[in-house]
PDB file of C-alpha atoms in Angstrom:
ATOM      1  CA  MET A 139      -9.130  29.544 -15.612  1.00  0.00           C
ATOM      2  CA  PRO A 140      -7.079  31.351 -13.104  1.00  0.00           C
ATOM      3  CA  PRO A 141      -8.763  32.393 -10.046  1.00  0.00           C
ATOM      4  CA  GLN A 142      -9.703  36.181  -9.941  1.00  0.00           C
ATOM      5  CA  GLU A 143      -7.985  38.178  -7.379  1.00  0.00           C
ATOM      6  CA  ASP A 144     -10.863  40.073  -6.248  1.00  0.00           C
ATOM      7  CA  GLN A 145     -12.262  36.419  -5.254  1.00  0.00           C
ATOM      8  CA  PRO A 146     -12.089  35.365  -1.645  1.00  0.00           C
ATOM      9  CA  SER A 147      -9.969  32.063  -1.368  1.00  0.00           C
ATOM     10  CA  SER A 148     -11.641  29.525   0.677  1.00  0.00           C
ATOM     11  CA  PHE A 149      -9.586  27.272   3.304  1.00  0.00           C
ATOM     12  CA  SER A 150     -11.358  24.611   1.698  1.00  0.00           C
ATOM     13  CA  ASP A 151      -9.109  24.808  -1.460  1.00  0.00           C
ATOM     14  CA  MET A 152      -6.126  23.328   0.801  1.00  0.00           C
ATOM     15  CA  PHE A 153      -8.334  20.144   2.012  1.00  0.00           C
ATOM     16  CA  ALA A 154      -6.933  17.906  -1.190  1.00  0.00           C
ATOM     17  CA  SER A 155      -3.420  18.677  -0.120  1.00  0.00           C
ATOM     18  CA  ILE A 156      -4.006  18.370   3.792  1.00  0.00           C
ATOM     19  CA  VAL A 157      -5.294  14.855   3.090  1.00  0.00           C
ATOM     20  CA  ASP A 158      -2.524  14.108   0.699  1.00  0.00           C
ATOM     21  CA  SER A 159       0.009  15.275   3.176  1.00  0.00           C
ATOM     22  CA  THR A 160      -1.228  13.368   6.190  1.00  0.00           C
ATOM     23  CA  PRO A 161       0.784  10.076   6.489  1.00  0.00           C
ATOM     24  CA  TYR A 162      -2.136   7.916   7.788  1.00  0.00           C
ATOM     25  CA  MET A 163      -4.485   9.076   4.992  1.00  0.00           C
ATOM     26  CA  ARG A 164      -1.856   8.268   2.536  1.00  0.00           C
ATOM     27  CA  ALA A 165      -1.416   4.803   4.081  1.00  0.00           C
ATOM     28  CA  LEU A 166      -5.178   4.103   3.896  1.00  0.00           C
ATOM     29  CA  GLY A 167      -5.317   5.444   0.132  1.00  0.00           C
ATOM     30  CA  ALA A 168      -8.120   7.951   1.594  1.00  0.00           C
ATOM     31  CA  TYR A 169      -9.001  11.116  -0.748  1.00  0.00           C
ATOM     32  CA  TYR A 170     -10.634  14.611  -0.338  1.00  0.00           C
ATOM     33  CA  ALA A 171     -13.984  14.403  -2.392  1.00  0.00           C
ATOM     34  CA  GLY A 172     -15.204  17.883  -2.644  1.00  0.00           C
ATOM     35  CA  LYS A 173     -18.035  19.692  -0.367  1.00  0.00           C
ATOM     36  CA  SER A 174     -21.651  20.490  -0.979  1.00  0.00           C
ATOM     37  CA  SER A 175     -24.466  21.683   1.003  1.00  0.00           C
ATOM     38  CA  ASP A 176     -24.397  18.338   2.736  1.00  0.00           C
ATOM     39  CA  GLY A 177     -20.655  19.270   4.068  1.00  0.00           C
ATOM     40  CA  VAL A 178     -17.201  18.075   3.640  1.00  0.00           C
ATOM     41  CA  SER A 179     -16.466  14.840   1.951  1.00  0.00           C
ATOM     42  CA  MET A 180     -13.627  12.190   1.984  1.00  0.00           C
ATOM     43  CA  GLY A 181     -13.381   8.899   0.317  1.00  0.00           C
ATOM     44  CA  LEU A 182     -11.886   5.647   1.038  1.00  0.00           C
ATOM     45  CA  PRO A 183     -11.355   3.039  -1.674  1.00  0.00           C
ATOM     46  CA  TYR A 184     -12.147  -0.467  -0.882  1.00  0.00           C
ATOM     47  CA  ARG A 185      -9.095  -2.499  -0.360  1.00  0.00           C
ATOM     48  CA  ALA A 186      -8.476  -6.217   0.751  1.00  0.00           C
ATOM     49  CA  ASP A 187      -5.972  -5.341   3.512  1.00  0.00           C
ATOM     50  CA  LEU A 188      -8.815  -2.908   5.165  1.00  0.00           C
ATOM     51  CA  ILE A 189     -11.229  -5.952   5.571  1.00  0.00           C
ATOM     52  CA  GLY A 190     -12.729  -6.507   9.165  1.00  0.00           C
ATOM     53  CA  ASP A 191     -14.529  -9.822   8.274  1.00  0.00           C
ATOM     54  CA  PRO A 192     -12.845 -12.013   5.836  1.00  0.00           C
ATOM     55  CA  GLU A 193     -16.025 -14.246   5.386  1.00  0.00           C
ATOM     56  CA  SER A 194     -18.108 -11.496   4.406  1.00  0.00           C
ATOM     57  CA  GLY A 195     -15.278  -9.068   2.766  1.00  0.00           C
ATOM     58  CA  VAL A 196     -16.954  -6.206   4.690  1.00  0.00           C
ATOM     59  CA  LEU A 197     -14.354  -2.978   5.387  1.00  0.00           C
ATOM     60  CA  ALA A 198     -13.235  -2.895   9.292  1.00  0.00           C
ATOM     61  CA  GLY A 199     -15.027  -0.581  11.309  1.00  0.00           C
ATOM     62  CA  GLY A 200     -11.936   0.793  12.329  1.00  0.00           C
ATOM     63  CA  ALA A 201     -10.995   1.852   8.730  1.00  0.00           C
ATOM     64  CA  LEU A 202     -13.802   4.123   8.833  1.00  0.00           C
ATOM     65  CA  THR A 203     -12.913   5.687  12.213  1.00  0.00           C
ATOM     66  CA  ALA A 204     -10.077   7.377  10.653  1.00  0.00           C
ATOM     67  CA  ILE A 205     -11.879   8.803   7.717  1.00  0.00           C
ATOM     68  CA  LEU A 206     -14.841   9.931  10.053  1.00  0.00           C
ATOM     69  CA  ASP A 207     -12.252  11.486  12.564  1.00  0.00           C
ATOM     70  CA  HIS A 208     -10.517  13.309   9.484  1.00  0.00           C
ATOM     71  CA  GLY A 209     -13.679  14.577   7.792  1.00  0.00           C
ATOM     72  CA  CYS A 210     -14.994  15.751  10.857  1.00  0.00           C
ATOM     73  CA  GLY A 211     -11.947  17.747  11.588  1.00  0.00           C
ATOM     74  CA  MET A 212     -11.978  18.982   8.107  1.00  0.00           C
ATOM     75  CA  ALA A 213     -15.543  20.277   8.518  1.00  0.00           C
ATOM     76  CA  VAL A 214     -14.521  22.319  11.494  1.00  0.00           C
ATOM     77  CA  TRP A 215     -11.751  23.868   9.353  1.00  0.00           C
ATOM     78  CA  ASP A 216     -14.460  24.596   6.680  1.00  0.00           C
ATOM     79  CA  SER A 217     -16.465  26.499   9.224  1.00  0.00           C
ATOM     80  CA  LEU A 218     -13.636  28.375  10.558  1.00  0.00           C
ATOM     81  CA  ASN A 219     -12.275  28.958   7.088  1.00  0.00           C
ATOM     82  CA  GLU A 220      -8.622  29.178   8.124  1.00  0.00           C
ATOM     83  CA  PHE A 221      -6.079  27.055   9.954  1.00  0.00           C
ATOM     84  CA  LYS A 222      -6.355  26.625  13.564  1.00  0.00           C
ATOM     85  CA  PRO A 223      -5.038  23.699  15.329  1.00  0.00           C
ATOM     86  CA  ILE A 224      -7.690  21.378  16.508  1.00  0.00           C
ATOM     87  CA  ALA A 225      -7.986  18.495  18.509  1.00  0.00           C
ATOM     88  CA  THR A 226     -10.446  15.660  18.751  1.00  0.00           C
ATOM     89  CA  LEU A 227     -12.354  15.533  22.137  1.00  0.00           C
ATOM     90  CA  ASP A 228     -14.710  12.754  21.517  1.00  0.00           C
ATOM     91  CA  LEU A 229     -15.962  10.732  18.666  1.00  0.00           C
ATOM     92  CA  ARG A 230     -19.145   8.463  18.679  1.00  0.00           C
ATOM     93  CA  ILE A 231     -19.577   6.004  15.923  1.00  0.00           C
ATOM     94  CA  ASP A 232     -22.974   4.125  15.346  1.00  0.00           C
ATOM     95  CA  TYR A 233     -22.621   1.377  12.846  1.00  0.00           C
ATOM     96  CA  MET A 234     -25.954   0.888  11.281  1.00  0.00           C
ATOM     97  CA  ARG A 235     -25.323  -1.652   8.514  1.00  0.00           C
ATOM     98  CA  SER A 236     -22.535  -3.627   6.584  1.00  0.00           C
ATOM     99  CA  ALA A 237     -20.589  -1.818   3.794  1.00  0.00           C
ATOM    100  CA  LYS A 238     -20.835  -3.379   0.469  1.00  0.00           C
ATOM    101  CA  PRO A 239     -17.785  -5.104  -0.324  1.00  0.00           C
ATOM    102  CA  GLY A 240     -16.140  -3.541  -3.547  1.00  0.00           C
ATOM    103  CA  LYS A 241     -17.503  -0.109  -3.181  1.00  0.00           C
ATOM    104  CA  ASP A 242     -15.656   3.009  -1.937  1.00  0.00           C
ATOM    105  CA  MET A 243     -16.747   4.526   1.348  1.00  0.00           C
ATOM    106  CA  ILE A 244     -17.739   8.106   1.518  1.00  0.00           C
ATOM    107  CA  VAL A 245     -17.840  10.354   4.553  1.00  0.00           C
ATOM    108  CA  THR A 246     -20.000  13.520   4.482  1.00  0.00           C
ATOM    109  CA  ALA A 247     -19.383  15.797   7.712  1.00  0.00           C
ATOM    110  CA  LYS A 248     -20.832  18.981   8.544  1.00  0.00           C
ATOM    111  CA  CYS A 249     -19.890  21.302  11.412  1.00  0.00           C
ATOM    112  CA  TYR A 250     -23.434  22.535  12.857  1.00  0.00           C
ATOM    113  CA  LYS A 251     -22.373  24.575  15.457  1.00  0.00           C
ATOM    114  CA  LEU A 252     -18.913  26.668  15.907  1.00  0.00           C
ATOM    115  CA  THR A 253     -17.876  28.465  19.071  1.00  0.00           C
ATOM    116  CA  ARG A 254     -14.282  30.214  19.728  1.00  0.00           C
ATOM    117  CA  THR A 255     -13.361  27.169  21.375  1.00  0.00           C
ATOM    118  CA  MET A 256     -15.353  24.254  20.082  1.00  0.00           C
ATOM    119  CA  GLY A 257     -16.723  22.696  16.825  1.00  0.00           C
ATOM    120  CA  PHE A 258     -19.584  20.272  16.957  1.00  0.00           C
ATOM    121  CA  VAL A 259     -19.980  17.766  14.046  1.00  0.00           C
ATOM    122  CA  ARG A 260     -22.263  15.418  12.447  1.00  0.00           C
ATOM    123  CA  ALA A 261     -21.154  12.973  10.007  1.00  0.00           C
ATOM    124  CA  PHE A 262     -22.456  10.184   7.728  1.00  0.00           C
ATOM    125  CA  ALA A 263     -20.382   7.335   6.047  1.00  0.00           C
ATOM    126  CA  TYR A 264     -22.205   5.626   3.173  1.00  0.00           C
ATOM    127  CA  ASP A 265     -21.336   3.716   0.038  1.00  0.00           C
ATOM    128  CA  GLU A 266     -24.325   4.735  -2.382  1.00  0.00           C
ATOM    129  CA  THR A 267     -26.368   7.829  -0.868  1.00  0.00           C
ATOM    130  CA  ILE A 268     -26.120   9.602   2.342  1.00  0.00           C
ATOM    131  CA  ASP A 269     -29.809   8.756   2.984  1.00  0.00           C
ATOM    132  CA  ASP A 270     -28.772   4.859   3.580  1.00  0.00           C
ATOM    133  CA  PRO A 271     -25.909   5.536   5.804  1.00  0.00           C
ATOM    134  CA  VAL A 272     -23.432   2.573   6.800  1.00  0.00           C
ATOM    135  CA  ALA A 273     -22.507   4.589   9.885  1.00  0.00           C
ATOM    136  CA  ALA A 274     -23.197   7.997  11.735  1.00  0.00           C
ATOM    137  CA  ALA A 275     -20.822   9.838  13.728  1.00  0.00           C
ATOM    138  CA  GLN A 276     -21.020  12.628  16.301  1.00  0.00           C
ATOM    139  CA  ALA A 277     -17.701  14.490  17.313  1.00  0.00           C
ATOM    140  CA  ALA A 278     -16.678  17.524  19.314  1.00  0.00           C
ATOM    141  CA  PHE A 279     -13.339  19.446  18.540  1.00  0.00           C
ATOM    142  CA  VAL A 280     -11.372  21.698  20.689  1.00  0.00           C
ATOM    143  CA  ILE A 281      -9.985  24.739  18.762  1.00  0.00           C
ATOM    144  CA  THR A 282      -6.689  25.226  20.482  1.00  0.00           C
ATOM    145  CA  SER A 283      -4.377  28.069  20.159  1.00  0.00           C
ATOM    146  CA  ASN A 284      -0.813  26.828  20.556  1.00  0.00           C
ATOM    147  CA  SER A 285      -1.780  24.649  23.394  1.00  0.00           C
ATOM    148  CA  PRO A 286       1.528  22.727  24.372  1.00  0.00           C
ATOM    149  CA  ASN A 287      -0.583  19.373  24.656  1.00  0.00           C
ATOM    150  CA  GLY A 288      -3.057  17.523  22.630  1.00  0.00           C
ATOM    151  CA  GLN A 289      -3.431  18.947  18.995  1.00  0.00           C
ATOM    152  CA  ARG A 290      -4.258  16.310  16.585  1.00  0.00           C
ATOM    153  CA  SER A 291      -5.262  16.374  13.087  1.00  0.00           C
TER     154      SER A 291
ATOM    155  CA  MET B1170     -13.692 -28.388  27.030  1.00  0.00           C
ATOM    156  CA  SER B1171     -13.970 -26.798  23.783  1.00  0.00           C
ATOM    157  CA  HIS B1172     -10.704 -25.743  21.618  1.00  0.00           C
ATOM    158  CA  ARG B1173      -9.861 -22.221  22.524  1.00  0.00           C
ATOM    159  CA  GLU B1174      -8.603 -19.752  19.928  1.00  0.00           C
ATOM    160  CA  LEU B1175      -4.993 -18.801  20.447  1.00  0.00           C
ATOM    161  CA  PRO B1176      -5.150 -15.185  20.695  1.00  0.00           C
ATOM    162  CA  GLU B1177      -2.662 -14.692  17.605  1.00  0.00           C
ATOM    163  CA  ASN B1178      -5.181 -16.324  15.742  1.00  0.00           C
ATOM    164  CA  ILE B1179      -7.867 -13.869  16.454  1.00  0.00           C
ATOM    165  CA  LEU B1180      -5.732 -10.943  15.098  1.00  0.00           C
ATOM    166  CA  GLU B1181      -4.982 -12.923  12.215  1.00  0.00           C
ATOM    167  CA  GLN B1182      -8.641 -13.182  11.071  1.00  0.00           C
ATOM    168  CA  ILE B1183      -8.674  -9.524  10.635  1.00  0.00           C
ATOM    169  CA  PRO B1184      -6.811  -8.159   7.519  1.00  0.00           C
ATOM    170  CA  PHE B1185      -7.146  -4.652   8.994  1.00  0.00           C
ATOM    171  CA  ALA B1186      -5.628  -5.543  12.297  1.00  0.00           C
ATOM    172  CA  ARG B1187      -2.524  -6.853  10.203  1.00  0.00           C
ATOM    173  CA  PHE B1188      -2.773  -3.877   8.351  1.00  0.00           C
ATOM    174  CA  LEU B1189      -2.429  -1.685  11.492  1.00  0.00           C
ATOM    175  CA  GLY B1190       0.342  -4.147  12.780  1.00  0.00           C
ATOM    176  CA  VAL B1191      -1.286  -5.117  16.006  1.00  0.00           C
ATOM    177  CA  LYS B1192       0.342  -7.376  18.270  1.00  0.00           C
ATOM    178  CA  MET B1193      -0.973  -9.052  21.498  1.00  0.00           C
ATOM    179  CA  GLU B1194       0.490 -10.418  24.848  1.00  0.00           C
ATOM    180  CA  LEU B1195      -1.581 -12.799  27.004  1.00  0.00           C
ATOM    181  CA  ALA B1196      -1.161 -12.980  31.001  1.00  0.00           C
ATOM    182  CA  GLY B1197      -3.657 -15.155  32.239  1.00  0.00           C
ATOM    183  CA  ASN B1198      -6.991 -14.243  30.760  1.00  0.00           C
ATOM    184  CA  GLU B1199      -6.075 -10.884  30.253  1.00  0.00           C
ATOM    185  CA  LEU B1200      -4.851  -9.650  26.924  1.00  0.00           C
ATOM    186  CA  THR B1201      -2.766  -6.626  26.151  1.00  0.00           C
ATOM    187  CA  LEU B1202      -2.575  -5.495  22.706  1.00  0.00           C
ATOM    188  CA  LYS B1203       0.230  -3.622  21.140  1.00  0.00           C
ATOM    189  CA  LEU B1204       0.187  -1.197  18.308  1.00  0.00           C
ATOM    190  CA  PRO B1205       4.202  -0.758  17.524  1.00  0.00           C
ATOM    191  CA  TYR B1206       5.074   2.611  16.203  1.00  0.00           C
ATOM    192  CA  GLU B1207       5.208   3.132  12.419  1.00  0.00           C
ATOM    193  CA  ASP B1208       5.570   6.635  10.421  1.00  0.00           C
ATOM    194  CA  ARG B1209       2.665   5.884   8.547  1.00  0.00           C
ATOM    195  CA  LEU B1210       0.418   5.681  11.367  1.00  0.00           C
ATOM    196  CA  ILE B1211       0.969   9.594  11.946  1.00  0.00           C
ATOM    197  CA  GLY B1212      -1.992  12.139  11.557  1.00  0.00           C
ATOM    198  CA  ASN B1213      -0.236  15.352  12.341  1.00  0.00           C
ATOM    199  CA  PRO B1214       3.546  15.321  11.295  1.00  0.00           C
ATOM    200  CA  VAL B1215       4.330  18.644  12.949  1.00  0.00           C
ATOM    201  CA  LEU B1216       3.906  17.496  16.560  1.00  0.00           C
ATOM    202  CA  PRO B1217       4.195  14.592  15.760  1.00  0.00           C
ATOM    203  CA  ALA B1218       0.925  12.675  16.848  1.00  0.00           C
ATOM    204  CA  LEU B1219      -0.686   9.431  15.896  1.00  0.00           C
ATOM    205  CA  HIS B1220      -4.017  10.066  13.732  1.00  0.00           C
ATOM    206  CA  GLY B1221      -6.900   9.865  16.262  1.00  0.00           C
ATOM    207  CA  GLY B1222      -8.385   7.236  13.834  1.00  0.00           C
ATOM    208  CA  VAL B1223      -5.449   4.791  14.223  1.00  0.00           C
ATOM    209  CA  ILE B1224      -5.769   4.996  18.388  1.00  0.00           C
ATOM    210  CA  GLY B1225      -9.677   4.618  17.767  1.00  0.00           C
ATOM    211  CA  ALA B1226      -9.456   1.460  15.491  1.00  0.00           C
ATOM    212  CA  PHE B1227      -6.401  -0.061  17.840  1.00  0.00           C
ATOM    213  CA  MET B1228      -9.216   0.073  20.811  1.00  0.00           C
ATOM    214  CA  GLU B1229     -12.151  -1.271  18.783  1.00  0.00           C
ATOM    215  CA  ILE B1230      -9.697  -4.258  17.763  1.00  0.00           C
ATOM    216  CA  THR B1231      -8.601  -4.661  21.290  1.00  0.00           C
ATOM    217  CA  ALA B1232     -12.358  -5.061  22.493  1.00  0.00           C
ATOM    218  CA  MET B1233     -13.209  -7.316  19.720  1.00  0.00           C
ATOM    219  CA  ALA B1234     -10.127  -9.601  20.461  1.00  0.00           C
ATOM    220  CA  GLN B1235     -10.833  -9.601  24.336  1.00  0.00           C
ATOM    221  CA  LEU B1236     -14.177 -10.749  23.710  1.00  0.00           C
ATOM    222  CA  ALA B1237     -13.476 -13.254  21.022  1.00  0.00           C
ATOM    223  CA  PHE B1238     -10.750 -14.562  23.506  1.00  0.00           C
ATOM    224  CA  SER B1239     -12.746 -14.505  26.549  1.00  0.00           C
ATOM    225  CA  GLU B1240     -16.054 -15.680  25.066  1.00  0.00           C
ATOM    226  CA  ASN B1241     -14.212 -18.342  22.824  1.00  0.00           C
ATOM    227  CA  PHE B1242     -16.290 -17.007  19.771  1.00  0.00           C
ATOM    228  CA  THR B1243     -15.711 -18.668  16.373  1.00  0.00           C
ATOM    229  CA  HIS B1244     -16.794 -15.375  14.461  1.00  0.00           C
ATOM    230  CA  MET B1245     -15.742 -11.743  15.110  1.00  0.00           C
ATOM    231  CA  PRO B1246     -18.368  -9.720  17.365  1.00  0.00           C
ATOM    232  CA  LYS B1247     -19.610  -7.052  15.118  1.00  0.00           C
ATOM    233  CA  PRO B1248     -19.713  -3.254  16.624  1.00  0.00           C
ATOM    234  CA  ILE B1249     -22.831  -1.586  17.297  1.00  0.00           C
ATOM    235  CA  ASN B1250     -21.346   1.771  18.455  1.00  0.00           C
ATOM    236  CA  VAL B1251     -18.236   3.030  19.943  1.00  0.00           C
ATOM    237  CA  SER B1252     -17.601   5.972  21.738  1.00  0.00           C
ATOM    238  CA  VAL B1253     -13.745   7.267  21.798  1.00  0.00           C
ATOM    239  CA  GLN B1254     -12.473   9.926  24.446  1.00  0.00           C
ATOM    240  CA  TYR B1255      -9.156  11.522  23.383  1.00  0.00           C
ATOM    241  CA  LEU B1256      -7.141  12.317  26.445  1.00  0.00           C
ATOM    242  CA  ARG B1257      -3.684  13.243  25.350  1.00  0.00           C
ATOM    243  CA  SER B1258      -2.173  13.274  21.840  1.00  0.00           C
ATOM    244  CA  GLY B1259      -0.644  10.070  20.729  1.00  0.00           C
ATOM    245  CA  LYS B1260       3.111  10.640  20.713  1.00  0.00           C
ATOM    246  CA  ALA B1261       5.590   8.544  18.118  1.00  0.00           C
ATOM    247  CA  MET B1262       5.924   5.680  20.089  1.00  0.00           C
ATOM    248  CA  ASP B1263       4.374   2.174  20.895  1.00  0.00           C
ATOM    249  CA  THR B1264       0.962   2.267  22.046  1.00  0.00           C
ATOM    250  CA  PHE B1265      -0.846  -0.596  24.267  1.00  0.00           C
ATOM    251  CA  ALA B1266      -4.687  -1.199  25.214  1.00  0.00           C
ATOM    252  CA  ARG B1267      -6.562  -3.356  27.581  1.00  0.00           C
ATOM    253  CA  ALA B1268      -9.907  -4.090  27.460  1.00  0.00           C
ATOM    254  CA  ARG B1269     -12.721  -4.745  30.193  1.00  0.00           C
ATOM    255  CA  LEU B1270     -16.022  -6.660  29.601  1.00  0.00           C
ATOM    256  CA  ASN B1271     -18.509  -4.935  31.816  1.00  0.00           C
ATOM    257  CA  ARG B1272     -21.204  -7.254  30.609  1.00  0.00           C
ATOM    258  CA  VAL B1273     -21.617 -10.188  27.975  1.00  0.00           C
ATOM    259  CA  GLY B1274     -25.264 -10.989  27.493  1.00  0.00           C
ATOM    260  CA  ARG B1275     -27.032 -13.142  24.733  1.00  0.00           C
ATOM    261  CA  THR B1276     -26.907 -10.916  22.078  1.00  0.00           C
ATOM    262  CA  ILE B1277     -24.967  -7.746  23.359  1.00  0.00           C
ATOM    263  CA  ALA B1278     -21.812  -7.212  25.162  1.00  0.00           C
ATOM    264  CA  ASN B1279     -20.595  -3.798  26.650  1.00  0.00           C
ATOM    265  CA  VAL B1280     -16.921  -3.314  26.687  1.00  0.00           C
ATOM    266  CA  ASP B1281     -14.399  -0.482  27.818  1.00  0.00           C
ATOM    267  CA  VAL B1282     -10.942  -0.297  26.516  1.00  0.00           C
ATOM    268  CA  ILE B1283      -8.107   2.039  27.748  1.00  0.00           C
ATOM    269  CA  ALA B1284      -5.049   2.884  25.737  1.00  0.00           C
ATOM    270  CA  TRP B1285      -1.603   4.179  26.815  1.00  0.00           C
ATOM    271  CA  GLN B1286       1.846   4.782  25.999  1.00  0.00           C
ATOM    272  CA  ASP B1287       4.761   5.221  28.231  1.00  0.00           C
ATOM    273  CA  ASN B1288       2.673   5.576  31.387  1.00  0.00           C
ATOM    274  CA  LYS B1289      -0.437   3.439  31.957  1.00  0.00           C
ATOM    275  CA  GLU B1290      -1.449   6.186  34.846  1.00  0.00           C
ATOM    276  CA  MET B1291      -1.721   8.641  31.974  1.00  0.00           C
ATOM    277  CA  PRO B1292      -4.046   6.970  29.249  1.00  0.00           C
ATOM    278  CA  ILE B1293      -3.958   8.716  25.768  1.00  0.00           C
ATOM    279  CA  ALA B1294      -7.718   7.619  25.183  1.00  0.00           C
ATOM    280  CA  THR B1295     -10.495   5.582  26.372  1.00  0.00           C
ATOM    281  CA  LEU B1296     -13.499   3.718  24.486  1.00  0.00           C
ATOM    282  CA  GLN B1297     -17.106   2.783  25.449  1.00  0.00           C
ATOM    283  CA  SER B1298     -18.527   0.102  23.109  1.00  0.00           C
ATOM    284  CA  HIS B1299     -21.392  -2.293  22.343  1.00  0.00           C
ATOM    285  CA  PHE B1300     -21.023  -5.565  20.153  1.00  0.00           C
ATOM    286  CA  LEU B1301     -23.350  -7.645  18.537  1.00  0.00           C
ATOM    287  CA  LEU B1302     -22.642 -11.396  19.583  1.00  0.00           C
ATOM    288  CA  LYS B1303     -23.798 -13.862  16.835  1.00  0.00           C
ATOM    289  CA  GLY B1304     -22.398 -17.164  15.615  1.00  0.00           C
TER     290      GLY B1304
END
């Protein structure tokens, strides 16, 4: 069904194409996985070349870093509901348990506070349910307005 | 004296490090890791800028490699937590990183990493991390 003219469009309608047009997200095979009351979600398929420990077959923490960063950034855009350049100020990740080999990793991120210049985001990474997280992240984003330095998606 | 793992072998053990294309150099007991620039590592094609997740992952690998090398581990240490501060956008060029082992205890190690591109005095990011040491 075509979108109704009087329905306000949401910036999150663009998220799948934003992820697909980001070279590093394509390299990882990451995808946009929709949004819910828990936040904006992204997925990362399990792949042999993303393994961190060959003995256990567990995905590298570093492979998660990118979808946590990207998912958190999209949570800020979802709160803004428009495109503005944003830059990650900092990102902290706690690794709670090993990911289960063979499973897609899902990241769900929520921007719990937005100011004119900052977005504060909390995210969880999990392979089954958000209640049993593999990792948790806390990130702060600067919302820039054409600053000459430091915009990052 | 026990056998010391060659630095290249430490990276070869991590498929994800091969995926990123990470290389390393050894000067004395200090490693410098290199992330050669590739188009697929871009996060923002407009600037262009390296993806923040690439820089974070590269620094985490640097911490693991320095720990594994200095402490002569046969197993890769597991990250407990990492905190990344992004100072400047990563340009479309090679990136370098070096780790400092602040403390290596029996079960926990505390490691700092700094990453830079064309000027080491102008780092693009820093990382503070804890690792679990086993095996």
